[in-house]
Tab-separated table of C-alpha atoms and ligand atoms in Angstrom:
chain	number	residue	atom	x	y	z
A	16	MET	CA	0.000	0.000	0.000
A	17	LEU	CA	1.495	3.386	-0.982
A	18	VAL	CA	1.183	6.108	1.649
A	19	MET	CA	3.241	9.319	1.913
A	20	ASP	CA	5.151	8.349	-1.206
A	21	THR	CA	6.401	5.102	0.288
A	22	ILE	CA	5.289	1.602	1.234
A	23	LEU	CA	3.044	1.013	4.253
A	24	ARG	CA	3.297	-2.457	5.735
A	25	VAL	CA	1.315	-3.459	8.803
A	26	VAL	CA	1.716	-6.923	10.286
A	27	ALA	CA	-0.829	-7.669	13.002
A	28	TYR	CA	-1.288	-11.015	14.716
A	29	GLY	CA	-4.415	-12.265	16.453
A	30	ARG	CA	-7.996	-13.038	15.656
A	31	ASP	CA	-10.237	-10.391	14.097
A	32	VAL	CA	-7.498	-7.950	13.192
A	33	GLU	CA	-9.146	-6.951	9.892
A	34	ALA	CA	-11.160	-4.086	11.364
A	35	ALA	CA	-8.102	-2.764	13.172
A	36	LEU	CA	-6.063	-2.861	9.957
A	37	GLU	CA	-8.839	-1.072	8.120
A	38	ALA	CA	-8.903	1.644	10.805
A	39	ALA	CA	-5.119	2.006	10.625
A	40	LEU	CA	-5.228	2.463	6.874
A	41	THR	CA	-7.942	5.100	7.178
A	42	GLU	CA	-5.784	6.952	9.699
A	43	ALA	CA	-2.779	6.783	7.374
A	44	ARG	CA	-4.763	8.305	4.535
A	45	ARG	CA	-6.124	11.035	6.818
A	46	LEU	CA	-2.675	12.099	8.022
A	47	GLU	CA	-1.235	11.984	4.522
A	48	ALA	CA	-3.951	14.389	3.422
A	49	LEU	CA	-3.007	16.783	6.252
A	50	TRP	CA	0.774	16.768	5.899
A	51	ASP	CA	1.648	16.415	2.206
A	52	ARG	CA	2.881	19.860	1.240
A	53	HIS	CA	2.412	19.151	-2.462
A	54	ARG	CA	-1.241	18.271	-2.089
A	55	GLN	CA	-3.421	21.240	-2.848
A	56	GLY	CA	-5.526	22.124	0.205
A	57	SER	CA	-3.519	20.086	2.729
A	58	GLU	CA	-2.827	21.809	6.029
A	59	ILE	CA	0.887	22.142	5.288
A	60	TRP	CA	0.127	23.390	1.775
A	61	ARG	CA	-2.088	26.103	3.311
A	62	VAL	CA	0.522	27.094	5.914
A	63	ASN	CA	3.170	27.395	3.182
A	64	ARG	CA	0.895	29.394	0.929
A	65	SER	CA	0.285	31.878	3.783
A	66	ALA	CA	3.979	32.311	4.633
A	67	GLY	CA	4.618	35.931	5.559
A	68	SER	CA	0.963	36.638	6.341
A	69	GLU	CA	-1.640	35.357	8.818
A	70	PRO	CA	-1.214	32.035	10.681
A	71	VAL	CA	-3.499	29.264	9.475
A	72	SER	CA	-5.940	27.117	11.475
A	73	VAL	CA	-4.853	23.488	11.505
A	74	SER	CA	-5.782	20.337	13.387
A	75	PRO	CA	-4.336	19.615	16.844
A	76	GLU	CA	-2.130	16.785	15.526
A	77	THR	CA	-0.487	19.160	13.064
A	78	VAL	CA	0.288	21.725	15.793
A	79	ALA	CA	1.614	18.921	17.988
A	80	LEU	CA	3.830	17.535	15.222
A	81	LEU	CA	5.271	20.970	14.484
A	82	GLN	CA	5.919	21.690	18.136
A	83	ALA	CA	7.717	18.359	18.447
A	84	ALA	CA	9.725	19.080	15.284
A	85	LEU	CA	10.749	22.474	16.688
A	86	GLN	CA	11.901	20.812	19.905
A	87	PHE	CA	14.078	18.423	17.898
A	88	ALA	CA	15.446	21.413	16.006
A	89	GLU	CA	16.410	23.053	19.317
A	90	LEU	CA	17.871	19.827	20.653
A	91	THR	CA	20.005	19.235	17.556
A	92	GLY	CA	21.122	22.818	17.025
A	93	GLY	CA	19.091	23.063	13.831
A	94	ALA	CA	20.472	19.870	12.226
A	95	LEU	CA	16.815	18.933	11.840
A	96	ASP	CA	14.909	21.902	10.441
A	97	VAL	CA	11.477	21.437	8.896
A	98	THR	CA	11.673	24.853	7.217
A	99	ILE	CA	14.107	23.254	4.729
A	100	GLY	CA	11.364	23.333	2.028
A	101	PRO	CA	12.887	26.032	-0.240
A	102	VAL	CA	16.210	24.169	-0.361
A	103	VAL	CA	14.573	20.779	-1.029
A	104	ASP	CA	12.712	22.417	-3.929
A	105	LEU	CA	15.926	23.766	-5.463
A	106	TRP	CA	17.518	20.321	-5.470
A	107	GLY	CA	14.386	18.859	-7.009
A	108	PHE	CA	13.990	16.077	-4.463
A	109	GLY	CA	10.321	15.271	-4.293
A	110	SER	CA	9.692	16.286	-7.884
A	111	GLY	CA	11.841	13.384	-9.093
A	112	GLU	CA	14.112	15.576	-11.223
A	113	GLY	CA	17.327	16.104	-9.317
A	114	ARG	CA	19.778	18.880	-10.230
A	115	ILE	CA	22.618	20.757	-8.540
A	116	PRO	CA	21.293	24.252	-7.781
A	117	PRO	CA	23.320	27.376	-8.642
A	118	GLY	CA	25.149	28.699	-5.560
A	119	GLN	CA	23.399	32.065	-5.617
A	120	LEU	CA	19.925	30.485	-5.545
A	121	LEU	CA	21.023	28.144	-2.774
A	122	ARG	CA	22.232	31.048	-0.647
A	123	GLU	CA	18.950	32.883	-1.157
A	124	ALA	CA	16.945	29.804	-0.237
A	125	LEU	CA	19.068	29.243	2.875
A	126	HIS	CA	18.012	32.651	4.201
A	127	LEU	CA	14.478	31.279	4.357
A	128	VAL	CA	15.474	28.227	6.420
A	129	ASP	CA	15.039	28.962	10.115
A	130	TYR	CA	12.864	26.940	12.473
A	131	ARG	CA	12.767	29.891	14.895
A	132	LYS	CA	10.490	31.663	12.437
A	133	VAL	CA	7.719	29.088	12.774
A	134	ARG	CA	4.843	30.284	14.965
A	135	THR	CA	2.684	27.660	16.610
A	136	ASP	CA	-0.234	28.343	18.905
A	137	ALA	CA	-1.784	25.256	20.460
A	138	GLU	CA	-4.643	27.190	22.095
A	139	ARG	CA	-5.723	28.879	18.907
A	140	GLY	CA	-4.761	25.841	16.841
A	141	THR	CA	-2.702	27.823	14.359
A	142	VAL	CA	0.631	27.604	12.578
A	143	GLY	CA	2.338	30.417	10.705
A	144	LEU	CA	5.606	31.185	8.948
A	145	ALA	CA	7.116	34.609	9.622
A	146	GLU	CA	8.502	35.322	6.149
A	147	GLU	CA	7.213	35.144	2.638
A	148	GLY	CA	8.876	32.390	0.656
A	149	MET	CA	9.389	30.111	3.671
A	150	SER	CA	7.998	26.597	3.409
A	151	LEU	CA	7.624	23.602	5.670
A	152	ASP	CA	8.681	20.145	4.516
A	153	LEU	CA	7.757	17.409	6.971
A	154	GLY	CA	9.604	14.681	5.048
A	155	ALA	CA	11.912	13.986	7.983
A	156	VAL	CA	9.208	13.575	10.639
A	157	ALA	CA	5.764	12.904	9.135
A	158	LYS	CA	6.271	9.198	8.503
A	159	GLY	CA	7.399	8.617	12.081
A	160	ALA	CA	4.467	10.582	13.476
A	161	ALA	CA	2.081	8.640	11.242
A	162	VAL	CA	3.530	5.326	12.417
A	163	ASP	CA	2.914	6.333	16.051
A	164	ALA	CA	-0.671	7.263	15.192
A	165	LEU	CA	-1.285	3.937	13.430
A	166	TRP	CA	0.318	2.094	16.335
A	167	SER	CA	-2.165	3.800	18.710
A	168	VAL	CA	-5.094	2.930	16.463
A	169	LEU	CA	-4.092	-0.748	16.478
A	170	LYS	CA	-3.538	-0.746	20.219
A	171	GLU	CA	-6.888	0.876	20.937
A	172	ALA	CA	-8.562	-1.648	18.641
A	173	GLY	CA	-7.264	-4.397	20.930
A	174	VAL	CA	-4.349	-5.655	18.813
A	175	ARG	CA	-1.650	-7.113	21.064
A	176	SER	CA	1.062	-7.989	18.585
A	177	ALA	CA	1.950	-5.891	15.545
A	178	LEU	CA	4.639	-4.219	13.497
A	179	VAL	CA	3.935	-0.977	11.629
A	180	ASP	CA	6.415	-0.060	8.893
A	181	LEU	CA	6.116	3.065	6.778
A	182	GLY	CA	9.093	3.308	4.450
A	183	GLY	CA	11.523	1.963	7.033
A	184	ASN	CA	9.984	3.801	9.977
A	185	ILE	CA	8.976	0.950	12.241
A	186	ARG	CA	7.178	0.675	15.563
A	187	LEU	CA	6.624	-2.546	17.462
A	188	LEU	CA	3.595	-3.525	19.519
A	189	GLY	CA	3.887	-6.439	21.917
A	190	SER	CA	5.994	-9.364	20.794
A	191	PRO	CA	5.698	-11.632	17.762
A	192	PRO	CA	3.786	-14.908	18.258
A	193	GLY	CA	5.865	-17.446	20.159
A	194	ARG	CA	9.013	-15.310	20.258
A	195	PRO	CA	10.298	-12.706	22.716
A	196	GLU	CA	11.814	-10.358	20.118
A	197	TRP	CA	11.271	-8.930	16.679
A	198	LEU	CA	14.031	-9.194	14.100
A	199	ILE	CA	14.577	-5.971	12.177
A	200	GLY	CA	17.019	-6.042	9.273
A	201	VAL	CA	19.512	-3.222	8.753
A	202	GLN	CA	20.298	-2.670	5.075
A	203	ASP	CA	23.769	-2.204	3.668
A	204	PRO	CA	23.658	1.375	2.315
A	205	ARG	CA	26.033	0.470	-0.542
A	206	ASP	CA	24.005	-2.605	-1.526
A	207	PRO	CA	20.457	-2.230	-0.178
A	208	SER	CA	19.571	-5.726	-1.370
A	209	ARG	CA	21.958	-6.999	1.309
A	210	LEU	CA	21.544	-6.844	5.090
A	211	LEU	CA	24.373	-5.698	7.337
A	212	GLY	CA	22.716	-7.468	10.221
A	213	TYR	CA	19.661	-7.607	12.440
A	214	LEU	CA	18.334	-5.846	15.488
A	215	ARG	CA	16.624	-8.076	18.043
A	216	LEU	CA	14.105	-5.839	19.703
A	217	ALA	CA	11.427	-6.418	22.303
A	218	GLY	CA	9.816	-3.033	21.693
A	219	GLY	CA	10.203	0.578	20.682
A	220	ALA	CA	10.693	2.052	17.240
A	221	VAL	CA	13.381	2.024	14.565
A	222	ALA	CA	14.116	4.376	11.680
A	223	THR	CA	16.890	4.574	9.120
A	224	SER	CA	17.993	7.634	7.172
A	225	GLY	CA	20.236	6.769	4.263
A	226	ASP	CA	21.905	8.403	1.289
A	227	TYR	CA	20.679	5.522	-0.898
A	228	GLN	CA	16.953	6.207	-0.712
A	229	ARG	CA	16.431	9.339	-2.769
A	230	TYR	CA	19.411	10.552	-4.755
A	231	PHE	CA	20.818	11.310	-8.184
A	232	MET	CA	24.343	10.918	-9.549
A	233	VAL	CA	26.385	13.576	-11.360
A	234	GLY	CA	29.973	12.929	-12.418
A	235	GLY	CA	30.205	9.850	-10.216
A	236	ARG	CA	29.092	11.755	-7.129
A	237	ARG	CA	25.984	10.995	-5.158
A	238	TYR	CA	23.606	13.838	-4.312
A	239	HIS	CA	21.006	12.693	-1.831
A	240	HIS	CA	18.008	14.092	-0.012
A	241	ILE	CA	19.274	14.664	3.530
A	242	LEU	CA	20.464	18.233	3.551
A	243	ASP	CA	22.621	20.120	6.001
A	244	PRO	CA	20.562	23.227	6.869
A	245	ARG	CA	23.761	25.208	7.457
A	246	THR	CA	25.117	24.715	3.938
A	247	GLY	CA	22.138	23.589	1.879
A	248	TRP	CA	24.204	20.640	0.573
A	249	PRO	CA	23.662	16.927	1.179
A	250	ALA	CA	25.263	15.853	4.467
A	251	ALA	CA	28.224	13.668	3.540
A	252	GLU	CA	29.785	12.264	6.697
A	253	VAL	CA	27.757	9.069	6.894
A	254	ALA	CA	26.012	6.675	4.502
A	255	SER	CA	23.191	5.715	6.868
A	256	VAL	CA	22.023	6.105	10.438
A	257	THR	CA	19.636	3.728	12.164
A	258	VAL	CA	18.022	4.893	15.403
A	259	TRP	CA	16.203	2.820	18.005
A	260	ALA	CA	14.021	4.995	20.256
A	261	PRO	CA	10.804	4.744	22.276
A	262	THR	CA	8.586	6.282	19.573
A	263	ALA	CA	8.665	6.334	15.783
A	264	LEU	CA	8.627	10.138	15.737
A	265	GLN	CA	11.744	10.245	17.897
A	266	ALA	CA	13.447	7.624	15.736
A	267	ASP	CA	12.521	9.405	12.492
A	268	ALA	CA	13.504	12.902	13.637
A	269	LEU	CA	16.736	11.714	15.234
A	270	SER	CA	17.848	9.490	12.352
A	271	THR	CA	17.726	12.513	10.050
A	272	ALA	CA	19.349	14.819	12.611
A	273	LEU	CA	22.140	12.392	13.533
A	274	PHE	CA	22.813	11.878	9.835
A	275	VAL	CA	23.399	15.620	9.495
A	276	LEU	CA	25.431	15.837	12.714
A	277	GLY	CA	27.687	12.995	11.561
A	278	PRO	CA	29.493	10.146	13.308
A	279	GLU	CA	31.210	12.240	15.975
A	280	ARG	CA	28.693	14.817	17.151
A	281	GLY	CA	25.758	12.581	16.225
A	282	TYR	CA	27.216	9.697	18.181
A	283	GLU	CA	27.708	11.879	21.247
A	284	MET	CA	24.154	13.144	21.031
A	285	ALA	CA	22.748	9.609	20.734
A	286	CYS	CA	24.727	8.556	23.813
A	287	SER	CA	23.405	11.537	25.769
A	288	LEU	CA	19.706	10.837	25.114
A	289	PRO	CA	18.008	8.305	27.399
A	290	GLY	CA	16.333	5.443	25.537
A	291	VAL	CA	18.020	6.369	22.245
A	292	GLU	CA	20.546	4.103	20.498
A	293	ALA	CA	22.131	4.546	17.101
A	294	LEU	CA	24.077	2.700	14.422
A	295	PHE	CA	26.138	4.734	11.956
A	296	VAL	CA	27.421	3.312	8.693
A	297	LEU	CA	30.280	5.444	7.375
A	298	PRO	CA	30.818	6.036	3.633
A	299	GLY	CA	33.693	3.548	3.705
A	300	GLY	CA	31.467	0.862	5.207
A	301	GLN	CA	32.692	0.958	8.809
A	302	VAL	CA	29.968	0.606	11.425
A	303	LYS	CA	29.811	2.627	14.642
A	304	LEU	CA	27.275	1.624	17.319
A	305	THR	CA	26.285	3.093	20.663
A	306	PRO	CA	26.678	0.613	23.559
A	307	GLY	CA	22.958	-0.163	23.802
A	308	MET	CA	22.805	-0.770	20.048
A	309	GLN	CA	25.745	-3.125	20.275
A	310	SER	CA	23.798	-5.356	22.619
A	311	VAL	CA	20.857	-5.803	20.209
A	312	PHE	CA	22.710	-5.892	16.863
A	313	ARG	CA	23.728	-9.227	15.337
A	314	VAL	CA	25.625	-9.609	12.093
A	315	ASN	CA	24.045	-12.969	11.306
A	316	PRO	CA	20.452	-14.150	11.629
A	317	PRO	CA	19.846	-16.535	14.543
B	425	LIG	P1	13.204	9.271	4.420
B	425	LIG	O1	12.284	10.261	3.799
B	425	LIG	O2	13.979	8.486	3.414
B	425	LIG	O3	12.570	8.430	5.477
B	425	LIG	P2	14.357	11.097	6.345
B	425	LIG	O4	13.449	10.750	7.433
B	425	LIG	O5	15.801	11.217	6.728
B	425	LIG	O6	14.351	10.079	5.146
B	425	LIG	O7	13.853	12.481	5.766
B	425	LIG	C1	14.460	13.090	4.660
B	425	LIG	C2	13.498	14.110	4.086
B	425	LIG	O8	13.350	15.186	5.005
B	425	LIG	C3	14.007	14.734	2.797
B	425	LIG	O9	13.475	14.067	1.676
B	425	LIG	C4	13.494	16.160	2.894
B	425	LIG	O10	12.153	16.222	2.479
B	425	LIG	C5	13.533	16.439	4.379
B	425	LIG	N1	14.839	16.934	4.871
B	425	LIG	C6	16.060	16.846	4.298
B	425	LIG	N2	17.021	17.352	5.091
B	425	LIG	C7	16.384	17.776	6.221
B	425	LIG	C8	16.825	18.405	7.433
B	425	LIG	N3	18.110	18.679	7.664
B	425	LIG	N4	15.882	18.699	8.359
B	425	LIG	C9	14.582	18.430	8.149
B	425	LIG	N5	14.115	17.849	7.039
B	425	LIG	C10	14.996	17.513	6.085
B	426	LIG	MG1	13.645	11.126	9.458
């Protein structure tokens, strides 16, 4: 099933799970319609269209997602910045036609990237962007937030054992039938048909940000979709980052942010956050894991 431009996979065990799956799918479609900035009339489309003028009324889950995204921006010193829209547009990610933008245009677009210029008001239920030309792109956080929402729908419908996976953003519910842990494969970023290893997890959420998912090649160089908000260029210090965290939103936001921060600063940040573990794959193929990740990662299947 295609949702948010990627594959939605829900595995639920138990009797009578059909209604729960149906409800989860409905929720996925609802959130996609709110958060897709390219969809005319979506809440994010309306916020972007009103940039520089009045804040726009949006649903509570949209305010909540933006407030969470702004907190991650603060936490990561702006490595995650959902106002990256103008820069994403210049590179052509999302439209499918990648190109290297002229430096002058990139510099102009970078002036419009600043999460501190997002205004959210939970009481009024509004979101606004302070300057004309700014635009939100929730590509780094929407899938994680949607996975958490689907997870809650399944749980409330009485499902006890499930895995929700939206384009590699995964959240686990309960344990798989007859086994204490789920096995989650970690792809080799240089050969995604191959697995580097497995995570054996009893719960939580996992997300991977990689340079192999959306990219184009020019002159033998890879230009991919995870951009450093300070430079406007693809972050180049790692090939992929996998994060294990309590919620899918945390895992999604942090996998993107740690990718931008790189294997030194990103690693330190992962170690400093309770309940967060990370696995970095460097461009040369070396793997760097936080201690908690080391204890759940296995190179070979059991
Ligand atoms: P994926 O979409 O493959 O799951 P991510 O979760 O890492 O990967 O999100 C990458 C997407 O987020 C990009 O396609 C773009 O839309 C947006 N983005 C890119 N760089 C940043 C950034 N530094 N901060 C916030 N969003 C970003
Ligand atoms: Mg992400």
